[in-house]
């Protein structure tokens, strides 16, 4: 993978450089195993262990924990490198590495008991779907959730749930139905074999159920309550920042593949124009993602808050994510068409990349709802998805 005008590995913090180098080393193996990963509809156990050994799942843990505490920029670069090898692995790494980030929203003594190893992975759906009945000391949780990406190898499952008291909705401070995120050990979760999809098949994003499981109050969290020291990784939207790494990694892989496969047609006009247009879109999109993240990190690392970002800077973060997902799909589609019938025969990876980017663009972060939310923030209107902007109320 060749990136123009990017810092060298030696310019990064040692831990970040090491994890990124390991991810880049793993990427060719992931490419070789991509058909197997898709066929299994989950990550093979040895691939999961490779990610653990590479330090991928520990990326978000603070230095106070003995973790590497990679910046959001560095985390995204690691996800890019893995997605360059396989989109599903990049997706699972993006989800599973949130463990250290969730620790910032739990009381530290509790989190240290929950995560005795920094290499534990999480999975789950954050939208409130479950039914959490208030009981002494916590909640009784029941529900069925979709999109448990990486749930087969997860250690903890975090699930959004509405709160009830005696069967009645419990109001929050604003009078709305209250909700919290519930963290449950994986062995108390039943995974349903539902993940038969267009793309991202290897992510194993199956439905799952939790039935009448007791969840201690201290194993629940909300993004508006930070328990860790203030800092860039203790922010409500922190788990969304590294998501563009997946589409960017796939787009770069597709561009490199087509350039290699089309070497004999170097003077073909259509090839030259299409590749140039796609490269322009890729670099502009990638620059937008990292520029927005670096500006946010600059403000937060010197003690500022998300409120210190200008409306344009605040909106740039979710907009760059939407654009990364949609541009990656556009690039892959154009390259698929460029290669014509060569694209449809296996083992060409373009078919898989086309399906993977199409599937990932159905995620909420790539929907018009995000555009509306960012636009509303710019106009002073009401965002429909506030968390995308780091708003928790």
PDB file of N, CA and C in Angstrom, residues 149-247:
ATOM      1  N   UNK A 149     -21.294  -7.736  14.866  1.00  0.00           N
ATOM      2  CA  UNK A 149     -20.034  -7.945  14.142  1.00  0.00           C
ATOM      3  C   UNK A 149     -18.938  -8.449  15.072  1.00  0.00           C
ATOM      4  N   UNK A 150     -18.331  -9.575  14.703  1.00  0.00           N
ATOM      5  CA  UNK A 150     -17.254 -10.141  15.502  1.00  0.00           C
ATOM      6  C   UNK A 150     -17.708 -10.822  16.775  1.00  0.00           C
ATOM      7  N   UNK A 151     -18.991 -11.087  16.901  1.00  0.00           N
ATOM      8  CA  UNK A 151     -19.513 -11.612  18.159  1.00  0.00           C
ATOM      9  C   UNK A 151     -19.015 -13.027  18.451  1.00  0.00           C
ATOM     10  N   UNK A 152     -18.651 -13.768  17.407  1.00  0.00           N
ATOM     11  CA  UNK A 152     -18.194 -15.139  17.634  1.00  0.00           C
ATOM     12  C   UNK A 152     -16.883 -15.203  18.410  1.00  0.00           C
ATOM     13  N   UNK A 153     -16.054 -14.177  18.300  1.00  0.00           N
ATOM     14  CA  UNK A 153     -14.782 -14.188  19.013  1.00  0.00           C
ATOM     15  C   UNK A 153     -14.724 -13.141  20.128  1.00  0.00           C
ATOM     16  N   UNK A 154     -15.852 -12.475  20.405  1.00  0.00           N
ATOM     17  CA  UNK A 154     -15.859 -11.411  21.414  1.00  0.00           C
ATOM     18  C   UNK A 154     -15.787 -11.975  22.830  1.00  0.00           C
ATOM     19  N   UNK A 155     -15.277 -11.157  23.742  1.00  0.00           N
ATOM     20  CA  UNK A 155     -15.252 -11.496  25.163  1.00  0.00           C
ATOM     21  C   UNK A 155     -16.418 -10.851  25.897  1.00  0.00           C
ATOM     22  N   UNK A 156     -16.795  -9.648  25.453  1.00  0.00           N
ATOM     23  CA  UNK A 156     -17.925  -8.929  26.030  1.00  0.00           C
ATOM     24  C   UNK A 156     -18.833  -8.451  24.907  1.00  0.00           C
ATOM     25  N   UNK A 157     -20.140  -8.410  25.196  1.00  0.00           N
ATOM     26  CA  UNK A 157     -21.124  -7.930  24.231  1.00  0.00           C
ATOM     27  C   UNK A 157     -21.838  -6.727  24.845  1.00  0.00           C
ATOM     28  N   UNK A 158     -21.787  -5.603  24.146  1.00  0.00           N
ATOM     29  CA  UNK A 158     -22.418  -4.375  24.627  1.00  0.00           C
ATOM     30  C   UNK A 158     -23.670  -4.123  23.795  1.00  0.00           C
ATOM     31  N   UNK A 159     -24.804  -3.873  24.469  1.00  0.00           N
ATOM     32  CA  UNK A 159     -26.090  -3.792  23.778  1.00  0.00           C
ATOM     33  C   UNK A 159     -26.909  -2.626  24.305  1.00  0.00           C
ATOM     34  N   UNK A 160     -27.434  -1.838  23.382  1.00  0.00           N
ATOM     35  CA  UNK A 160     -28.307  -0.742  23.776  1.00  0.00           C
ATOM     36  C   UNK A 160     -29.661  -1.257  24.235  1.00  0.00           C
ATOM     37  N   UNK A 161     -30.180  -0.678  25.337  1.00  0.00           N
ATOM     38  CA  UNK A 161     -31.436  -1.180  25.905  1.00  0.00           C
ATOM     39  C   UNK A 161     -32.230  -0.048  26.540  1.00  0.00           C
ATOM     40  N   UNK A 162     -33.528  -0.107  26.359  1.00  0.00           N
ATOM     41  CA  UNK A 162     -34.422   0.814  27.044  1.00  0.00           C
ATOM     42  C   UNK A 162     -34.633   0.334  28.480  1.00  0.00           C
ATOM     43  N   UNK A 163     -34.807   1.291  29.390  1.00  0.00           N
ATOM     44  CA  UNK A 163     -34.957   0.993  30.813  1.00  0.00           C
ATOM     45  C   UNK A 163     -36.451   0.971  31.183  1.00  0.00           C
ATOM     46  N   UNK A 164     -36.819  -0.033  31.955  1.00  0.00           N
ATOM     47  CA  UNK A 164     -38.201  -0.166  32.426  1.00  0.00           C
ATOM     48  C   UNK A 164     -38.200  -0.358  33.947  1.00  0.00           C
ATOM     49  N   UNK A 165     -39.241   0.130  34.576  1.00  0.00           N
ATOM     50  CA  UNK A 165     -39.461  -0.090  36.004  1.00  0.00           C
ATOM     51  C   UNK A 165     -40.873  -0.642  36.182  1.00  0.00           C
ATOM     52  N   UNK A 166     -40.934  -1.866  36.696  1.00  0.00           N
ATOM     53  CA  UNK A 166     -42.230  -2.546  36.854  1.00  0.00           C
ATOM     54  C   UNK A 166     -42.982  -2.619  35.521  1.00  0.00           C
ATOM     55  N   UNK A 167     -42.224  -2.831  34.454  1.00  0.00           N
ATOM     56  CA  UNK A 167     -42.826  -2.990  33.136  1.00  0.00           C
ATOM     57  C   UNK A 167     -43.166  -1.705  32.421  1.00  0.00           C
ATOM     58  N   UNK A 168     -42.956  -0.587  33.079  1.00  0.00           N
ATOM     59  CA  UNK A 168     -43.282   0.708  32.489  1.00  0.00           C
ATOM     60  C   UNK A 168     -42.005   1.449  32.093  1.00  0.00           C
ATOM     61  N   UNK A 169     -42.037   2.202  30.980  1.00  0.00           N
ATOM     62  CA  UNK A 169     -40.852   2.952  30.559  1.00  0.00           C
ATOM     63  C   UNK A 169     -40.354   3.903  31.657  1.00  0.00           C
ATOM     64  N   UNK A 170     -39.070   3.869  31.905  1.00  0.00           N
ATOM     65  CA  UNK A 170     -38.449   4.753  32.885  1.00  0.00           C
ATOM     66  C   UNK A 170     -37.986   6.030  32.173  1.00  0.00           C
ATOM     67  N   UNK A 171     -38.450   7.201  32.611  1.00  0.00           N
ATOM     68  CA  UNK A 171     -38.056   8.440  31.928  1.00  0.00           C
ATOM     69  C   UNK A 171     -36.653   8.890  32.324  1.00  0.00           C
ATOM     70  N   UNK A 172     -35.980   9.557  31.383  1.00  0.00           N
ATOM     71  CA  UNK A 172     -34.701  10.167  31.722  1.00  0.00           C
ATOM     72  C   UNK A 172     -34.943  11.580  32.228  1.00  0.00           C
ATOM     73  N   UNK A 173     -33.872  12.349  32.404  1.00  0.00           N
ATOM     74  CA  UNK A 173     -34.006  13.684  32.984  1.00  0.00           C
ATOM     75  C   UNK A 173     -34.782  14.645  32.087  1.00  0.00           C
ATOM     76  N   UNK A 174     -34.913  14.288  30.804  1.00  0.00           N
ATOM     77  CA  UNK A 174     -35.649  15.142  29.875  1.00  0.00           C
ATOM     78  C   UNK A 174     -37.074  14.644  29.634  1.00  0.00           C
ATOM     79  N   UNK A 175     -37.439  13.564  30.324  1.00  0.00           N
ATOM     80  CA  UNK A 175     -38.776  13.012  30.155  1.00  0.00           C
ATOM     81  C   UNK A 175     -38.903  12.009  29.029  1.00  0.00           C
ATOM     82  N   UNK A 176     -37.783  11.713  28.367  1.00  0.00           N
ATOM     83  CA  UNK A 176     -37.788  10.698  27.307  1.00  0.00           C
ATOM     84  C   UNK A 176     -37.523   9.321  27.896  1.00  0.00           C
ATOM     85  N   UNK A 177     -37.832   8.279  27.136  1.00  0.00           N
ATOM     86  CA  UNK A 177     -37.590   6.915  27.606  1.00  0.00           C
ATOM     87  C   UNK A 177     -36.079   6.718  27.785  1.00  0.00           C
ATOM     88  N   UNK A 178     -35.663   6.413  28.998  1.00  0.00           N
ATOM     89  CA  UNK A 178     -34.248   6.283  29.322  1.00  0.00           C
ATOM     90  C   UNK A 178     -33.656   5.022  28.686  1.00  0.00           C
ATOM     91  N   UNK A 179     -32.380   5.072  28.389  1.00  0.00           N
ATOM     92  CA  UNK A 179     -31.689   3.902  27.837  1.00  0.00           C
ATOM     93  C   UNK A 179     -30.248   3.897  28.308  1.00  0.00           C
ATOM     94  N   UNK A 180     -29.641   2.712  28.300  1.00  0.00           N
ATOM     95  CA  UNK A 180     -28.238   2.559  28.670  1.00  0.00           C
ATOM     96  C   UNK A 180     -27.621   1.460  27.821  1.00  0.00           C
ATOM     97  N   UNK A 181     -26.305   1.416  27.814  1.00  0.00           N
ATOM     98  CA  UNK A 181     -25.572   0.317  27.185  1.00  0.00           C
ATOM     99  C   UNK A 181     -25.261  -0.717  28.244  1.00  0.00           C
ATOM    100  N   UNK A 182     -25.581  -1.973  27.950  1.00  0.00           N
ATOM    101  CA  UNK A 182     -25.400  -3.073  28.887  1.00  0.00           C
ATOM    102  C   UNK A 182     -24.254  -3.969  28.406  1.00  0.00           C
ATOM    103  N   UNK A 183     -23.316  -4.257  29.279  1.00  0.00           N
ATOM    104  CA  UNK A 183     -22.201  -5.121  28.921  1.00  0.00           C
ATOM    105  C   UNK A 183     -22.384  -6.489  29.573  1.00  0.00           C
ATOM    106  N   UNK A 184     -22.393  -7.522  28.724  1.00  0.00           N
ATOM    107  CA  UNK A 184     -22.677  -8.885  29.156  1.00  0.00           C
ATOM    108  C   UNK A 184     -21.565  -9.798  28.668  1.00  0.00           C
ATOM    109  N   UNK A 185     -21.088 -10.731  29.490  1.00  0.00           N
ATOM    110  CA  UNK A 185     -20.085 -11.687  29.014  1.00  0.00           C
ATOM    111  C   UNK A 185     -20.615 -12.482  27.827  1.00  0.00           C
ATOM    112  N   UNK A 186     -19.741 -12.791  26.898  1.00  0.00           N
ATOM    113  CA  UNK A 186     -20.143 -13.481  25.673  1.00  0.00           C
ATOM    114  C   UNK A 186     -20.822 -14.821  25.956  1.00  0.00           C
ATOM    115  N   UNK A 187     -20.426 -15.513  27.007  1.00  0.00           N
ATOM    116  CA  UNK A 187     -21.011 -16.837  27.250  1.00  0.00           C
ATOM    117  C   UNK A 187     -22.449 -16.768  27.757  1.00  0.00           C
ATOM    118  N   UNK A 188     -22.976 -15.558  28.001  1.00  0.00           N
ATOM    119  CA  UNK A 188     -24.373 -15.396  28.391  1.00  0.00           C
ATOM    120  C   UNK A 188     -25.228 -14.905  27.224  1.00  0.00           C
ATOM    121  N   UNK A 189     -24.657 -14.974  26.035  1.00  0.00           N
ATOM    122  CA  UNK A 189     -25.323 -14.485  24.822  1.00  0.00           C
ATOM    123  C   UNK A 189     -25.498 -15.648  23.844  1.00  0.00           C
ATOM    124  N   UNK A 190     -26.663 -15.724  23.217  1.00  0.00           N
ATOM    125  CA  UNK A 190     -26.901 -16.738  22.190  1.00  0.00           C
ATOM    126  C   UNK A 190     -26.794 -16.089  20.811  1.00  0.00           C
ATOM    127  N   UNK A 191     -25.924 -16.629  19.984  1.00  0.00           N
ATOM    128  CA  UNK A 191     -25.740 -16.116  18.624  1.00  0.00           C
ATOM    129  C   UNK A 191     -26.633 -16.900  17.665  1.00  0.00           C
ATOM    130  N   UNK A 192     -27.346 -16.177  16.818  1.00  0.00           N
ATOM    131  CA  UNK A 192     -28.250 -16.787  15.845  1.00  0.00           C
ATOM    132  C   UNK A 192     -27.596 -16.762  14.463  1.00  0.00           C
ATOM    133  N   UNK A 193     -27.732 -17.819  13.714  1.00  0.00           N
ATOM    134  CA  UNK A 193     -27.070 -17.955  12.418  1.00  0.00           C
ATOM    135  C   UNK A 193     -27.880 -17.235  11.335  1.00  0.00           C
ATOM    136  N   UNK A 194     -27.783 -15.910  11.317  1.00  0.00           N
ATOM    137  CA  UNK A 194     -28.593 -15.096  10.407  1.00  0.00           C
ATOM    138  C   UNK A 194     -27.778 -14.360   9.360  1.00  0.00           C
ATOM    139  N   UNK A 195     -26.447 -14.434   9.436  1.00  0.00           N
ATOM    140  CA  UNK A 195     -25.618 -13.547   8.620  1.00  0.00           C
ATOM    141  C   UNK A 195     -25.363 -14.117   7.221  1.00  0.00           C
ATOM    142  N   UNK A 196     -26.394 -14.017   6.370  1.00  0.00           N
ATOM    143  CA  UNK A 196     -26.306 -14.392   4.962  1.00  0.00           C
ATOM    144  C   UNK A 196     -26.583 -13.119   4.170  1.00  0.00           C
ATOM    145  N   UNK A 197     -25.536 -12.484   3.670  1.00  0.00           N
ATOM    146  CA  UNK A 197     -25.664 -11.117   3.196  1.00  0.00           C
ATOM    147  C   UNK A 197     -24.990 -10.894   1.848  1.00  0.00           C
ATOM    148  N   UNK A 198     -25.195  -9.699   1.316  1.00  0.00           N
ATOM    149  CA  UNK A 198     -24.557  -9.303   0.067  1.00  0.00           C
ATOM    150  C   UNK A 198     -23.043  -9.273   0.210  1.00  0.00           C
ATOM    151  N   UNK A 199     -22.555  -8.623   1.266  1.00  0.00           N
ATOM    152  CA  UNK A 199     -21.122  -8.462   1.468  1.00  0.00           C
ATOM    153  C   UNK A 199     -20.755  -8.449   2.932  1.00  0.00           C
ATOM    154  N   UNK A 200     -19.468  -8.202   3.203  1.00  0.00           N
ATOM    155  CA  UNK A 200     -18.918  -8.260   4.560  1.00  0.00           C
ATOM    156  C   UNK A 200     -19.298  -9.568   5.246  1.00  0.00           C
ATOM    157  N   UNK A 201     -19.376 -10.635   4.457  1.00  0.00           N
ATOM    158  CA  UNK A 201     -19.828 -11.912   4.994  1.00  0.00           C
ATOM    159  C   UNK A 201     -18.926 -12.406   6.121  1.00  0.00           C
ATOM    160  N   UNK A 202     -17.622 -12.156   6.000  1.00  0.00           N
ATOM    161  CA  UNK A 202     -16.687 -12.655   7.000  1.00  0.00           C
ATOM    162  C   UNK A 202     -16.723 -11.938   8.321  1.00  0.00           C
ATOM    163  N   UNK A 203     -17.534 -10.888   8.437  1.00  0.00           N
ATOM    164  CA  UNK A 203     -17.607 -10.161   9.711  1.00  0.00           C
ATOM    165  C   UNK A 203     -18.445 -10.887  10.747  1.00  0.00           C
ATOM    166  N   UNK A 204     -19.205 -11.917  10.330  1.00  0.00           N
ATOM    167  CA  UNK A 204     -20.007 -12.674  11.281  1.00  0.00           C
ATOM    168  C   UNK A 204     -20.984 -11.819  12.065  1.00  0.00           C
ATOM    169  N   UNK A 205     -21.592 -10.835  11.391  1.00  0.00           N
ATOM    170  CA  UNK A 205     -22.452  -9.866  12.091  1.00  0.00           C
ATOM    171  C   UNK A 205     -23.857 -10.409  12.331  1.00  0.00           C
ATOM    172  N   UNK A 206     -23.931 -11.528  13.001  1.00  0.00           N
ATOM    173  CA  UNK A 206     -25.202 -12.223  13.208  1.00  0.00           C
ATOM    174  C   UNK A 206     -26.082 -11.539  14.247  1.00  0.00           C
ATOM    175  N   UNK A 207     -27.370 -11.882  14.216  1.00  0.00           N
ATOM    176  CA  UNK A 207     -28.278 -11.511  15.295  1.00  0.00           C
ATOM    177  C   UNK A 207     -27.863 -12.259  16.558  1.00  0.00           C
ATOM    178  N   UNK A 208     -28.272 -11.723  17.697  1.00  0.00           N
ATOM    179  CA  UNK A 208     -28.015 -12.415  18.959  1.00  0.00           C
ATOM    180  C   UNK A 208     -29.115 -12.082  19.963  1.00  0.00           C
ATOM    181  N   UNK A 209     -29.298 -12.978  20.896  1.00  0.00           N
ATOM    182  CA  UNK A 209     -30.310 -12.768  21.936  1.00  0.00           C
ATOM    183  C   UNK A 209     -29.683 -12.854  23.324  1.00  0.00           C
ATOM    184  N   UNK A 210     -30.277 -12.121  24.234  1.00  0.00           N
ATOM    185  CA  UNK A 210     -29.939 -12.183  25.656  1.00  0.00           C
ATOM    186  C   UNK A 210     -31.263 -12.362  26.388  1.00  0.00           C
ATOM    187  N   UNK A 211     -31.350 -13.364  27.228  1.00  0.00           N
ATOM    188  CA  UNK A 211     -32.636 -13.692  27.841  1.00  0.00           C
ATOM    189  C   UNK A 211     -32.538 -13.688  29.359  1.00  0.00           C
ATOM    190  N   UNK A 212     -33.186 -12.698  29.980  1.00  0.00           N
ATOM    191  CA  UNK A 212     -33.310 -12.610  31.437  1.00  0.00           C
ATOM    192  C   UNK A 212     -31.949 -12.745  32.130  1.00  0.00           C
ATOM    193  N   UNK A 213     -30.985 -11.985  31.653  1.00  0.00           N
ATOM    194  CA  UNK A 213     -29.641 -11.993  32.234  1.00  0.00           C
ATOM    195  C   UNK A 213     -29.498 -10.805  33.186  1.00  0.00           C
ATOM    196  N   UNK A 214     -28.979 -11.063  34.371  1.00  0.00           N
ATOM    197  CA  UNK A 214     -28.740  -9.971  35.325  1.00  0.00           C
ATOM    198  C   UNK A 214     -27.495  -9.202  34.912  1.00  0.00           C
ATOM    199  N   UNK A 215     -27.646  -7.878  34.791  1.00  0.00           N
ATOM    200  CA  UNK A 215     -26.526  -7.003  34.462  1.00  0.00           C
ATOM    201  C   UNK A 215     -26.325  -6.040  35.626  1.00  0.00           C
ATOM    202  N   UNK A 216     -25.222  -6.147  36.350  1.00  0.00           N
ATOM    203  CA  UNK A 216     -24.972  -5.212  37.452  1.00  0.00           C
ATOM    204  C   UNK A 216     -24.954  -3.768  36.960  1.00  0.00           C
ATOM    205  N   UNK A 217     -25.427  -2.859  37.785  1.00  0.00           N
ATOM    206  CA  UNK A 217     -25.453  -1.447  37.414  1.00  0.00           C
ATOM    207  C   UNK A 217     -24.086  -0.965  36.941  1.00  0.00           C
ATOM    208  N   UNK A 218     -23.028  -1.444  37.588  1.00  0.00           N
ATOM    209  CA  UNK A 218     -21.689  -0.974  37.244  1.00  0.00           C
ATOM    210  C   UNK A 218     -21.189  -1.508  35.900  1.00  0.00           C
ATOM    211  N   UNK A 219     -21.915  -2.463  35.319  1.00  0.00           N
ATOM    212  CA  UNK A 219     -21.556  -2.981  34.000  1.00  0.00           C
ATOM    213  C   UNK A 219     -22.363  -2.299  32.894  1.00  0.00           C
ATOM    214  N   UNK A 220     -22.949  -1.154  33.206  1.00  0.00           N
ATOM    215  CA  UNK A 220     -23.691  -0.384  32.219  1.00  0.00           C
ATOM    216  C   UNK A 220     -23.030   0.977  32.045  1.00  0.00           C
ATOM    217  N   UNK A 221     -23.314   1.616  30.931  1.00  0.00           N
ATOM    218  CA  UNK A 221     -22.673   2.902  30.667  1.00  0.00           C
ATOM    219  C   UNK A 221     -23.521   3.756  29.748  1.00  0.00           C
ATOM    220  N   UNK A 222     -23.240   5.041  29.782  1.00  0.00           N
ATOM    221  CA  UNK A 222     -23.776   5.993  28.805  1.00  0.00           C
ATOM    222  C   UNK A 222     -22.618   6.901  28.409  1.00  0.00           C
ATOM    223  N   UNK A 223     -22.637   7.384  27.181  1.00  0.00           N
ATOM    224  CA  UNK A 223     -21.516   8.174  26.688  1.00  0.00           C
ATOM    225  C   UNK A 223     -21.464   9.581  27.272  1.00  0.00           C
ATOM    226  N   UNK A 224     -22.511   9.968  27.974  1.00  0.00           N
ATOM    227  CA  UNK A 224     -22.508  11.288  28.611  1.00  0.00           C
ATOM    228  C   UNK A 224     -21.816  11.260  29.968  1.00  0.00           C
ATOM    229  N   UNK A 225     -21.454  10.086  30.453  1.00  0.00           N
ATOM    230  CA  UNK A 225     -20.811   9.966  31.764  1.00  0.00           C
ATOM    231  C   UNK A 225     -19.421   9.354  31.600  1.00  0.00           C
ATOM    232  N   UNK A 226     -18.403  10.195  31.669  1.00  0.00           N
ATOM    233  CA  UNK A 226     -17.021   9.750  31.513  1.00  0.00           C
ATOM    234  C   UNK A 226     -16.414   9.527  32.894  1.00  0.00           C
ATOM    235  N   UNK A 227     -15.805   8.357  33.094  1.00  0.00           N
ATOM    236  CA  UNK A 227     -15.194   8.029  34.379  1.00  0.00           C
ATOM    237  C   UNK A 227     -13.669   8.156  34.343  1.00  0.00           C
ATOM    238  N   UNK A 228     -13.104   8.213  33.156  1.00  0.00           N
ATOM    239  CA  UNK A 228     -11.650   8.323  33.023  1.00  0.00           C
ATOM    240  C   UNK A 228     -11.251   9.797  33.044  1.00  0.00           C
ATOM    241  N   UNK A 229      -9.964  10.074  33.227  1.00  0.00           N
ATOM    242  CA  UNK A 229      -9.507  11.461  33.113  1.00  0.00           C
ATOM    243  C   UNK A 229      -9.865  12.033  31.752  1.00  0.00           C
ATOM    244  N   UNK A 230     -10.147  13.326  31.734  1.00  0.00           N
ATOM    245  CA  UNK A 230     -10.522  13.968  30.475  1.00  0.00           C
ATOM    246  C   UNK A 230      -9.411  13.795  29.449  1.00  0.00           C
ATOM    247  N   UNK A 231      -9.807  13.610  28.204  1.00  0.00           N
ATOM    248  CA  UNK A 231      -8.821  13.437  27.141  1.00  0.00           C
ATOM    249  C   UNK A 231      -9.490  13.134  25.826  1.00  0.00           C
ATOM    250  N   UNK A 232      -8.730  13.095  24.750  1.00  0.00           N
ATOM    251  CA  UNK A 232      -9.304  12.891  23.409  1.00  0.00           C
ATOM    252  C   UNK A 232     -10.046  11.574  23.234  1.00  0.00           C
ATOM    253  N   UNK A 233      -9.659  10.526  23.995  1.00  0.00           N
ATOM    254  CA  UNK A 233     -10.316   9.227  23.829  1.00  0.00           C
ATOM    255  C   UNK A 233     -11.489   9.041  24.795  1.00  0.00           C
ATOM    256  N   UNK A 234     -11.736  10.022  25.638  1.00  0.00           N
ATOM    257  CA  UNK A 234     -12.864   9.956  26.571  1.00  0.00           C
ATOM    258  C   UNK A 234     -13.937  10.937  26.104  1.00  0.00           C
ATOM    259  N   UNK A 235     -14.464  10.663  24.919  1.00  0.00           N
ATOM    260  CA  UNK A 235     -15.447  11.528  24.279  1.00  0.00           C
ATOM    261  C   UNK A 235     -16.592  10.675  23.752  1.00  0.00           C
ATOM    262  N   UNK A 236     -17.802  11.239  23.672  1.00  0.00           N
ATOM    263  CA  UNK A 236     -18.984  10.422  23.341  1.00  0.00           C
ATOM    264  C   UNK A 236     -18.957   9.766  21.967  1.00  0.00           C
ATOM    265  N   UNK A 237     -18.263  10.365  20.975  1.00  0.00           N
ATOM    266  CA  UNK A 237     -18.291   9.789  19.626  1.00  0.00           C
ATOM    267  C   UNK A 237     -16.996   9.073  19.284  1.00  0.00           C
ATOM    268  N   UNK A 238     -16.182   8.774  20.295  1.00  0.00           N
ATOM    269  CA  UNK A 238     -14.844   8.234  20.038  1.00  0.00           C
ATOM    270  C   UNK A 238     -14.869   6.924  19.269  1.00  0.00           C
ATOM    271  N   UNK A 239     -15.901   6.094  19.500  1.00  0.00           N
ATOM    272  CA  UNK A 239     -15.957   4.775  18.856  1.00  0.00           C
ATOM    273  C   UNK A 239     -16.293   4.857  17.371  1.00  0.00           C
ATOM    274  N   UNK A 240     -16.651   6.040  16.881  1.00  0.00           N
ATOM    275  CA  UNK A 240     -17.019   6.194  15.475  1.00  0.00           C
ATOM    276  C   UNK A 240     -15.853   6.678  14.617  1.00  0.00           C
ATOM    277  N   UNK A 241     -14.786   7.123  15.249  1.00  0.00           N
ATOM    278  CA  UNK A 241     -13.759   7.837  14.495  1.00  0.00           C
ATOM    279  C   UNK A 241     -12.980   6.960  13.529  1.00  0.00           C
ATOM    280  N   UNK A 242     -12.671   5.717  13.941  1.00  0.00           N
ATOM    281  CA  UNK A 242     -11.806   4.893  13.081  1.00  0.00           C
ATOM    282  C   UNK A 242     -12.572   4.125  11.996  1.00  0.00           C
ATOM    283  N   UNK A 243     -13.877   4.333  11.911  1.00  0.00           N
ATOM    284  CA  UNK A 243     -14.681   3.600  10.935  1.00  0.00           C
ATOM    285  C   UNK A 243     -14.264   3.835   9.479  1.00  0.00           C
ATOM    286  N   UNK A 244     -13.862   5.060   9.091  1.00  0.00           N
ATOM    287  CA  UNK A 244     -13.477   5.264   7.686  1.00  0.00           C
ATOM    288  C   UNK A 244     -12.278   4.440   7.248  1.00  0.00           C
ATOM    289  N   UNK A 245     -11.528   3.898   8.196  1.00  0.00           N
ATOM    290  CA  UNK A 245     -10.394   3.067   7.827  1.00  0.00           C
ATOM    291  C   UNK A 245     -10.790   1.884   6.965  1.00  0.00           C
ATOM    292  N   UNK A 246     -11.988   1.348   7.177  1.00  0.00           N
ATOM    293  CA  UNK A 246     -12.422   0.181   6.397  1.00  0.00           C
ATOM    294  C   UNK A 246     -12.643   0.553   4.924  1.00  0.00           C
ATOM    295  N   UNK A 247     -13.512   1.514   4.604  1.00  0.00           N
ATOM    296  CA  UNK A 247     -13.692   1.837   3.185  1.00  0.00           C
ATOM    297  C   UNK A 247     -12.427   2.374   2.526  1.00  0.00           C
TER     298      UNK A 247
END
